[in-house]
PDB file of C-alpha atoms in Angstrom:
ATOM      1  CA  MET A 264     -91.943 -73.238 126.645  1.00  0.00           C
ATOM      2  CA  THR A 265     -91.322 -71.742 129.985  1.00  0.00           C
ATOM      3  CA  ALA A 266     -89.823 -72.675 133.265  1.00  0.00           C
ATOM      4  CA  GLN A 267     -86.845 -73.504 131.152  1.00  0.00           C
ATOM      5  CA  SER A 268     -88.420 -72.675 127.845  1.00  0.00           C
ATOM      6  CA  GLU A 269     -90.894 -70.196 126.419  1.00  0.00           C
ATOM      7  CA  GLN A 270     -93.568 -70.410 123.754  1.00  0.00           C
ATOM      8  CA  GLY A 271     -96.461 -68.102 122.964  1.00  0.00           C
ATOM      9  CA  GLN A 272     -99.936 -68.847 121.733  1.00  0.00           C
ATOM     10  CA  PRO A 273    -100.757 -67.948 118.098  1.00  0.00           C
ATOM     11  CA  HIS A 274    -101.924 -64.367 117.632  1.00  0.00           C
ATOM     12  CA  LYS A 275    -102.776 -61.986 114.823  1.00  0.00           C
ATOM     13  CA  PRO A 276     -99.711 -60.822 112.868  1.00  0.00           C
ATOM     14  CA  HIS A 277     -98.428 -57.281 113.279  1.00  0.00           C
ATOM     15  CA  ALA A 278     -98.906 -54.785 110.470  1.00  0.00           C
ATOM     16  CA  GLY A 279     -96.578 -55.651 107.620  1.00  0.00           C
ATOM     17  CA  GLU A 280     -95.817 -59.100 109.051  1.00  0.00           C
ATOM     18  CA  SER A 281     -95.955 -62.012 106.633  1.00  0.00           C
ATOM     19  CA  SER A 282     -99.056 -64.190 106.987  1.00  0.00           C
ATOM     20  CA  THR A 283     -97.043 -67.387 106.542  1.00  0.00           C
ATOM     21  CA  MET A 284     -93.754 -68.788 107.744  1.00  0.00           C
ATOM     22  CA  ASP A 285     -93.300 -71.247 104.907  1.00  0.00           C
ATOM     23  CA  ALA A 286     -89.894 -69.751 104.130  1.00  0.00           C
ATOM     24  CA  VAL A 287     -88.515 -70.543 107.582  1.00  0.00           C
ATOM     25  CA  ARG A 288     -85.112 -72.263 107.407  1.00  0.00           C
ATOM     26  CA  LEU A 289     -83.667 -74.267 110.288  1.00  0.00           C
ATOM     27  CA  ARG A 290     -79.932 -74.203 110.938  1.00  0.00           C
ATOM     28  CA  ARG A 291     -77.722 -75.729 113.621  1.00  0.00           C
ATOM     29  CA  VAL A 292     -75.185 -73.358 115.178  1.00  0.00           C
ATOM     30  CA  ASN A 293     -72.204 -74.134 117.389  1.00  0.00           C
ATOM     31  CA  ARG A 294     -71.539 -72.593 120.791  1.00  0.00           C
ATOM     32  CA  TRP A 295     -69.337 -69.829 119.354  1.00  0.00           C
ATOM     33  CA  LEU A 296     -72.014 -68.676 116.922  1.00  0.00           C
ATOM     34  CA  ALA A 297     -74.603 -68.948 119.675  1.00  0.00           C
ATOM     35  CA  GLN A 298     -72.524 -66.607 121.829  1.00  0.00           C
ATOM     36  CA  GLY A 299     -72.360 -64.104 118.977  1.00  0.00           C
ATOM     37  CA  LEU A 300     -76.138 -64.226 118.603  1.00  0.00           C
ATOM     38  CA  GLY A 301     -76.704 -63.363 122.262  1.00  0.00           C
ATOM     39  CA  GLY A 302     -78.241 -59.949 121.611  1.00  0.00           C
ATOM     40  CA  GLU A 303     -80.584 -61.208 118.889  1.00  0.00           C
ATOM     41  CA  LEU A 304     -81.608 -64.186 121.005  1.00  0.00           C
ATOM     42  CA  ALA A 305     -82.371 -61.881 123.942  1.00  0.00           C
ATOM     43  CA  ASP A 306     -84.565 -59.743 121.636  1.00  0.00           C
ATOM     44  CA  LEU A 307     -86.321 -62.922 120.519  1.00  0.00           C
ATOM     45  CA  TYR A 308     -86.821 -63.872 124.167  1.00  0.00           C
ATOM     46  CA  VAL A 309     -88.543 -60.549 124.850  1.00  0.00           C
ATOM     47  CA  ASP A 310     -90.684 -60.810 121.683  1.00  0.00           C
ATOM     48  CA  SER A 311     -91.719 -64.383 122.474  1.00  0.00           C
ATOM     49  CA  ARG A 312     -93.252 -63.219 125.747  1.00  0.00           C
ATOM     50  CA  GLU A 313     -95.425 -60.469 124.284  1.00  0.00           C
ATOM     51  CA  THR A 314     -98.617 -62.526 124.443  1.00  0.00           C
ATOM     52  CA  PRO A 315    -101.364 -62.781 127.089  1.00  0.00           C
ATOM     53  CA  ALA A 316    -100.321 -66.372 127.807  1.00  0.00           C
ATOM     54  CA  ALA A 317     -96.832 -65.186 128.724  1.00  0.00           C
ATOM     55  CA  GLU A 318     -97.985 -62.380 131.026  1.00  0.00           C
ATOM     56  CA  ALA A 319     -97.127 -64.321 134.153  1.00  0.00           C
ATOM     57  CA  TYR A 320     -93.531 -64.864 133.075  1.00  0.00           C
ATOM     58  CA  ARG A 321     -92.513 -61.296 132.223  1.00  0.00           C
ATOM     59  CA  SER A 322     -90.849 -60.833 135.602  1.00  0.00           C
ATOM     60  CA  ARG A 323     -87.871 -62.750 134.268  1.00  0.00           C
ATOM     61  CA  SER A 324     -85.665 -60.158 132.652  1.00  0.00           C
ATOM     62  CA  ARG A 325     -83.659 -60.032 129.457  1.00  0.00           C
ATOM     63  CA  GLN A 326     -80.502 -60.228 131.559  1.00  0.00           C
ATOM     64  CA  ASP A 327     -81.802 -63.322 133.358  1.00  0.00           C
ATOM     65  CA  PHE A 328     -82.194 -64.974 129.969  1.00  0.00           C
ATOM     66  CA  LEU A 329     -78.693 -63.983 128.869  1.00  0.00           C
ATOM     67  CA  ASN A 330     -77.271 -65.374 132.108  1.00  0.00           C
ATOM     68  CA  ARG A 331     -79.054 -68.691 131.568  1.00  0.00           C
ATOM     69  CA  LEU A 332     -77.965 -68.808 127.931  1.00  0.00           C
ATOM     70  CA  THR A 333     -74.329 -68.207 128.889  1.00  0.00           C
ATOM     71  CA  GLY A 334     -74.509 -70.984 131.469  1.00  0.00           C
ATOM     72  CA  ASP A 335     -76.009 -73.442 128.990  1.00  0.00           C
ATOM     73  CA  ILE A 336     -73.460 -72.604 126.277  1.00  0.00           C
ATOM     74  CA  ARG A 337     -70.668 -73.602 128.666  1.00  0.00           C
ATOM     75  CA  ARG A 338     -72.163 -77.029 129.372  1.00  0.00           C
ATOM     76  CA  PRO A 339     -70.765 -80.138 127.647  1.00  0.00           C
ATOM     77  CA  GLY A 340     -72.977 -81.310 124.833  1.00  0.00           C
ATOM     78  CA  PHE A 341     -74.568 -77.901 124.208  1.00  0.00           C
ATOM     79  CA  ALA A 342     -76.495 -77.635 120.936  1.00  0.00           C
ATOM     80  CA  MET A 343     -78.707 -75.014 119.292  1.00  0.00           C
ATOM     81  CA  VAL A 344     -80.964 -74.825 116.258  1.00  0.00           C
ATOM     82  CA  ILE A 345     -82.198 -71.477 114.946  1.00  0.00           C
ATOM     83  CA  ALA A 346     -85.107 -70.638 112.640  1.00  0.00           C
ATOM     84  CA  GLU A 347     -84.639 -67.858 110.104  1.00  0.00           C
ATOM     85  CA  THR A 348     -86.477 -66.056 107.318  1.00  0.00           C
ATOM     86  CA  ASP A 349     -84.823 -62.757 106.476  1.00  0.00           C
ATOM     87  CA  HIS A 350     -84.221 -62.469 110.226  1.00  0.00           C
ATOM     88  CA  LEU A 351     -84.138 -64.646 113.332  1.00  0.00           C
ATOM     89  CA  VAL A 352     -87.629 -65.955 114.165  1.00  0.00           C
ATOM     90  CA  GLY A 353     -86.928 -68.801 116.570  1.00  0.00           C
ATOM     91  CA  CYS A 354     -84.408 -70.973 118.374  1.00  0.00           C
ATOM     92  CA  ALA A 355     -84.200 -74.073 120.521  1.00  0.00           C
ATOM     93  CA  PHE A 356     -81.238 -75.097 122.647  1.00  0.00           C
ATOM     94  CA  GLY A 357     -80.140 -77.425 125.377  1.00  0.00           C
ATOM     95  CA  PHE A 358     -77.402 -79.846 126.411  1.00  0.00           C
ATOM     96  CA  GLN A 359     -76.662 -83.486 127.149  1.00  0.00           C
ATOM     97  CA  VAL A 360     -77.670 -84.558 130.651  1.00  0.00           C
ATOM     98  CA  ALA A 361     -74.600 -85.717 132.575  1.00  0.00           C
ATOM     99  CA  SER A 362     -74.428 -89.432 133.343  1.00  0.00           C
ATOM    100  CA  ASP A 363     -74.232 -88.711 137.094  1.00  0.00           C
ATOM    101  CA  GLY A 364     -77.937 -87.837 136.989  1.00  0.00           C
ATOM    102  CA  PHE A 365     -77.459 -84.472 138.740  1.00  0.00           C
ATOM    103  CA  TRP A 366     -79.952 -82.862 136.343  1.00  0.00           C
ATOM    104  CA  TRP A 367     -82.693 -84.987 137.963  1.00  0.00           C
ATOM    105  CA  LEU A 368     -81.827 -83.711 141.451  1.00  0.00           C
ATOM    106  CA  GLY A 369     -85.052 -82.948 143.295  1.00  0.00           C
ATOM    107  CA  PHE A 370     -87.158 -85.497 141.403  1.00  0.00           C
ATOM    108  CA  ASP A 371     -90.136 -86.355 143.608  1.00  0.00           C
ATOM    109  CA  GLY A 372     -89.975 -90.085 144.291  1.00  0.00           C
ATOM    110  CA  ALA A 373     -87.910 -92.727 142.525  1.00  0.00           C
ATOM    111  CA  LEU A 374     -86.742 -91.882 139.013  1.00  0.00           C
ATOM    112  CA  PRO A 375     -88.149 -94.531 136.617  1.00  0.00           C
ATOM    113  CA  GLN A 376     -85.490 -97.177 135.982  1.00  0.00           C
ATOM    114  CA  SER A 377     -85.652 -96.814 132.194  1.00  0.00           C
ATOM    115  CA  ILE A 378     -84.910 -93.082 132.454  1.00  0.00           C
ATOM    116  CA  GLU A 379     -82.157 -93.673 135.013  1.00  0.00           C
ATOM    117  CA  GLN A 380     -80.483 -96.188 132.699  1.00  0.00           C
ATOM    118  CA  LEU A 381     -80.699 -93.865 129.703  1.00  0.00           C
ATOM    119  CA  THR A 382     -79.216 -91.057 131.802  1.00  0.00           C
ATOM    120  CA  GLU A 383     -76.313 -93.222 132.978  1.00  0.00           C
ATOM    121  CA  SER A 384     -75.514 -94.133 129.365  1.00  0.00           C
ATOM    122  CA  GLY A 385     -75.484 -90.477 128.272  1.00  0.00           C
ATOM    123  CA  GLY A 386     -78.662 -90.914 126.276  1.00  0.00           C
ATOM    124  CA  VAL A 387     -80.710 -87.969 127.553  1.00  0.00           C
ATOM    125  CA  PHE A 388     -80.707 -84.484 126.019  1.00  0.00           C
ATOM    126  CA  THR A 389     -82.538 -81.673 127.792  1.00  0.00           C
ATOM    127  CA  ILE A 390     -84.177 -78.818 125.910  1.00  0.00           C
ATOM    128  CA  THR A 391     -83.900 -75.770 128.126  1.00  0.00           C
ATOM    129  CA  SER A 392     -85.519 -73.178 125.832  1.00  0.00           C
ATOM    130  CA  ILE A 393     -87.678 -72.953 122.748  1.00  0.00           C
ATOM    131  CA  LEU A 394     -88.282 -69.370 121.643  1.00  0.00           C
ATOM    132  CA  VAL A 395     -90.443 -68.381 118.700  1.00  0.00           C
ATOM    133  CA  GLN A 396     -91.472 -64.946 117.475  1.00  0.00           C
ATOM    134  CA  PRO A 397     -95.264 -64.578 117.997  1.00  0.00           C
ATOM    135  CA  HIS A 398     -97.028 -65.580 114.789  1.00  0.00           C
ATOM    136  CA  PRO A 399    -100.093 -67.639 113.773  1.00  0.00           C
ATOM    137  CA  GLN A 400     -97.751 -70.512 112.858  1.00  0.00           C
ATOM    138  CA  ASP A 401     -95.394 -70.206 115.813  1.00  0.00           C
ATOM    139  CA  GLN A 402     -96.457 -73.578 117.262  1.00  0.00           C
ATOM    140  CA  ASP A 403     -95.466 -75.349 114.036  1.00  0.00           C
ATOM    141  CA  VAL A 404     -92.078 -73.623 114.042  1.00  0.00           C
ATOM    142  CA  ALA A 405     -91.575 -74.562 117.714  1.00  0.00           C
ATOM    143  CA  ARG A 406     -92.374 -78.204 116.948  1.00  0.00           C
ATOM    144  CA  ARG A 407     -89.947 -78.264 114.002  1.00  0.00           C
ATOM    145  CA  LEU A 408     -87.216 -76.695 116.137  1.00  0.00           C
ATOM    146  CA  GLN A 409     -87.529 -79.285 118.900  1.00  0.00           C
ATOM    147  CA  GLU A 410     -87.579 -82.133 116.371  1.00  0.00           C
ATOM    148  CA  ARG A 411     -84.435 -80.885 114.622  1.00  0.00           C
ATOM    149  CA  LEU A 412     -82.611 -80.282 117.892  1.00  0.00           C
ATOM    150  CA  LEU A 413     -83.368 -83.750 119.261  1.00  0.00           C
ATOM    151  CA  SER A 414     -82.810 -85.671 116.020  1.00  0.00           C
ATOM    152  CA  GLY A 415     -79.566 -83.819 115.330  1.00  0.00           C
ATOM    153  CA  HIS A 416     -78.184 -84.728 118.730  1.00  0.00           C
ATOM    154  CA  GLN A 417     -79.132 -88.398 118.233  1.00  0.00           C
ATOM    155  CA  ALA A 418     -80.052 -88.940 121.872  1.00  0.00           C
ATOM    156  CA  PRO A 419     -82.737 -91.592 122.403  1.00  0.00           C
ATOM    157  CA  LEU A 420     -84.568 -89.469 124.989  1.00  0.00           C
ATOM    158  CA  GLY A 421     -85.393 -85.773 125.220  1.00  0.00           C
ATOM    159  CA  ALA A 422     -86.231 -84.158 128.546  1.00  0.00           C
ATOM    160  CA  THR A 423     -87.442 -80.779 129.722  1.00  0.00           C
ATOM    161  CA  LEU A 424     -88.790 -78.978 132.783  1.00  0.00           C
ATOM    162  CA  VAL A 425     -91.892 -76.794 132.575  1.00  0.00           C
ATOM    163  CA  ASP A 426     -93.569 -74.465 135.049  1.00  0.00           C
ATOM    164  CA  PRO A 427     -96.814 -76.259 136.009  1.00  0.00           C
ATOM    165  CA  ASP A 428     -98.764 -73.016 135.538  1.00  0.00           C
ATOM    166  CA  ASP A 429     -97.579 -72.685 131.929  1.00  0.00           C
ATOM    167  CA  HIS A 430    -100.586 -74.510 130.517  1.00  0.00           C
ATOM    168  CA  PRO A 431    -100.035 -73.515 126.833  1.00  0.00           C
ATOM    169  CA  THR A 432     -96.570 -75.082 126.814  1.00  0.00           C
ATOM    170  CA  LEU A 433     -97.691 -78.219 128.619  1.00  0.00           C
ATOM    171  CA  ALA A 434    -100.574 -78.650 126.171  1.00  0.00           C
ATOM    172  CA  SER A 435     -98.260 -78.189 123.174  1.00  0.00           C
ATOM    173  CA  LEU A 436     -95.664 -80.658 124.425  1.00  0.00           C
ATOM    174  CA  ARG A 437     -98.248 -83.300 125.244  1.00  0.00           C
ATOM    175  CA  SER A 438     -99.813 -82.919 121.794  1.00  0.00           C
ATOM    176  CA  TRP A 439     -96.353 -83.537 120.263  1.00  0.00           C
ATOM    177  CA  GLY A 440     -95.899 -86.781 122.202  1.00  0.00           C
ATOM    178  CA  TRP A 441     -94.052 -85.654 125.335  1.00  0.00           C
ATOM    179  CA  LEU A 442     -94.851 -87.666 128.474  1.00  0.00           C
ATOM    180  CA  ASP A 443     -95.273 -86.366 132.024  1.00  0.00           C
ATOM    181  CA  VAL A 444     -93.033 -88.370 134.340  1.00  0.00           C
ATOM    182  CA  GLY A 445     -93.226 -86.473 137.619  1.00  0.00           C
ATOM    183  CA  GLU A 446     -92.269 -83.389 139.563  1.00  0.00           C
ATOM    184  CA  VAL A 447     -88.849 -81.871 140.124  1.00  0.00           C
ATOM    185  CA  TRP A 448     -88.233 -79.494 143.023  1.00  0.00           C
ATOM    186  CA  ARG A 449     -85.505 -76.887 142.648  1.00  0.00           C
ATOM    187  CA  PRO A 450     -84.272 -74.388 145.263  1.00  0.00           C
ATOM    188  CA  ALA A 451     -84.281 -71.310 142.991  1.00  0.00           C
ATOM    189  CA  GLY A 452     -86.971 -69.705 140.834  1.00  0.00           C
ATOM    190  CA  PRO A 453     -90.313 -71.508 140.699  1.00  0.00           C
ATOM    191  CA  THR A 454     -89.760 -74.282 143.212  1.00  0.00           C
ATOM    192  CA  MET A 455     -91.582 -77.007 141.324  1.00  0.00           C
ATOM    193  CA  PHE A 456     -91.472 -78.061 137.658  1.00  0.00           C
ATOM    194  CA  ARG A 457     -93.209 -80.746 135.667  1.00  0.00           C
ATOM    195  CA  ALA A 458     -90.667 -83.123 134.121  1.00  0.00           C
ATOM    196  CA  LEU A 459     -91.495 -84.365 130.627  1.00  0.00           C
ATOM    197  CA  VAL A 460     -89.643 -86.756 128.352  1.00  0.00           C
ATOM    198  CA  PHE A 461     -89.791 -87.437 124.621  1.00  0.00           C
ATOM    199  CA  PRO A 462     -88.737 -90.898 123.369  1.00  0.00           C
ATOM    200  CA  LEU A 463     -87.003 -91.075 119.987  1.00  0.00           C
ATOM    201  CA  GLY A 464     -87.102 -94.378 118.159  1.00  0.00           C
ATOM    202  CA  GLU A 465     -89.132 -97.526 118.642  1.00  0.00           C
ATOM    203  CA  ARG A 466     -86.799 -99.082 121.205  1.00  0.00           C
ATOM    204  CA  THR A 467     -86.956 -96.104 123.543  1.00  0.00           C
ATOM    205  CA  THR A 468     -90.711 -95.786 123.060  1.00  0.00           C
ATOM    206  CA  ALA A 469     -91.102 -99.451 124.015  1.00  0.00           C
ATOM    207  CA  ARG A 470     -88.967 -98.954 127.141  1.00  0.00           C
ATOM    208  CA  LEU A 471     -91.227 -96.088 128.234  1.00  0.00           C
ATOM    209  CA  GLU A 472     -94.511 -97.798 127.343  1.00  0.00           C
ATOM    210  CA  GLY A 473     -95.521 -98.219 130.976  1.00  0.00           C
ATOM    211  CA  LEU A 474     -94.696 -94.601 131.718  1.00  0.00           C
ATOM    212  CA  ALA A 475     -96.927 -93.433 128.878  1.00  0.00           C
ATOM    213  CA  HIS A 476     -99.948 -95.219 130.357  1.00  0.00           C
ATOM    214  CA  ASP A 477     -99.138 -94.004 133.850  1.00  0.00           C
ATOM    215  CA  ALA A 478     -98.702 -90.415 132.668  1.00  0.00           C
ATOM    216  CA  TRP A 479    -102.131 -90.274 131.065  1.00  0.00           C
ATOM    217  CA  THR A 480    -103.672 -91.855 134.165  1.00  0.00           C
ATOM    218  CA  ARG A 481    -102.205 -89.268 136.522  1.00  0.00           C
ATOM    219  CA  TRP A 482    -102.225 -86.174 134.318  1.00  0.00           C
ATOM    220  CA  PRO A 483    -104.860 -86.500 131.584  1.00  0.00           C
ATOM    221  CA  GLY A 484    -105.367 -83.799 128.975  1.00  0.00           C
TER     222      GLY A 484
END
């Protein structure tokens, strides 16, 4: 994912690279371990962008990523899940959206009431990055990472912001069940992001039923 997360499209493995990632293990790490993994995570960030689909996002440097990671680690409710084989092959991280709704600042129009209520109750967790080492099965690993991160946090609603030009990430998220809910304008970096949410559990899904129909009407495919 990009904007606030990065994913690559599947590509042919490098020489000597395993043809499968069946042995991938997922593990939650706390903020202190995440800080210690900073260098490895930055390497993963660079590797995850070495695909044609990521060409447009290479202007963001390794140091930019480390700065964003440090900022996220300091936020209340920070959580991270890493994927490992005999080395680090992926990670996903984010934090709980504050009940004051500041994370939604710049949302174009009125924030849907169901999302506003979930935010006020502390029920929204934002995924800010999903990084996966380029591999034919990287999309499956990315999906597993986001599922583990959201289910482990036990928030009823996931949220993320994506650069509207990052079509591979948008397509992946939509195929996993994420819903487009609108545009968010921010003063720094790319000025506009697509906001997507992921309901967890039948009750949350029911609350967002109208949004799901509206999302497919406005932004099909």
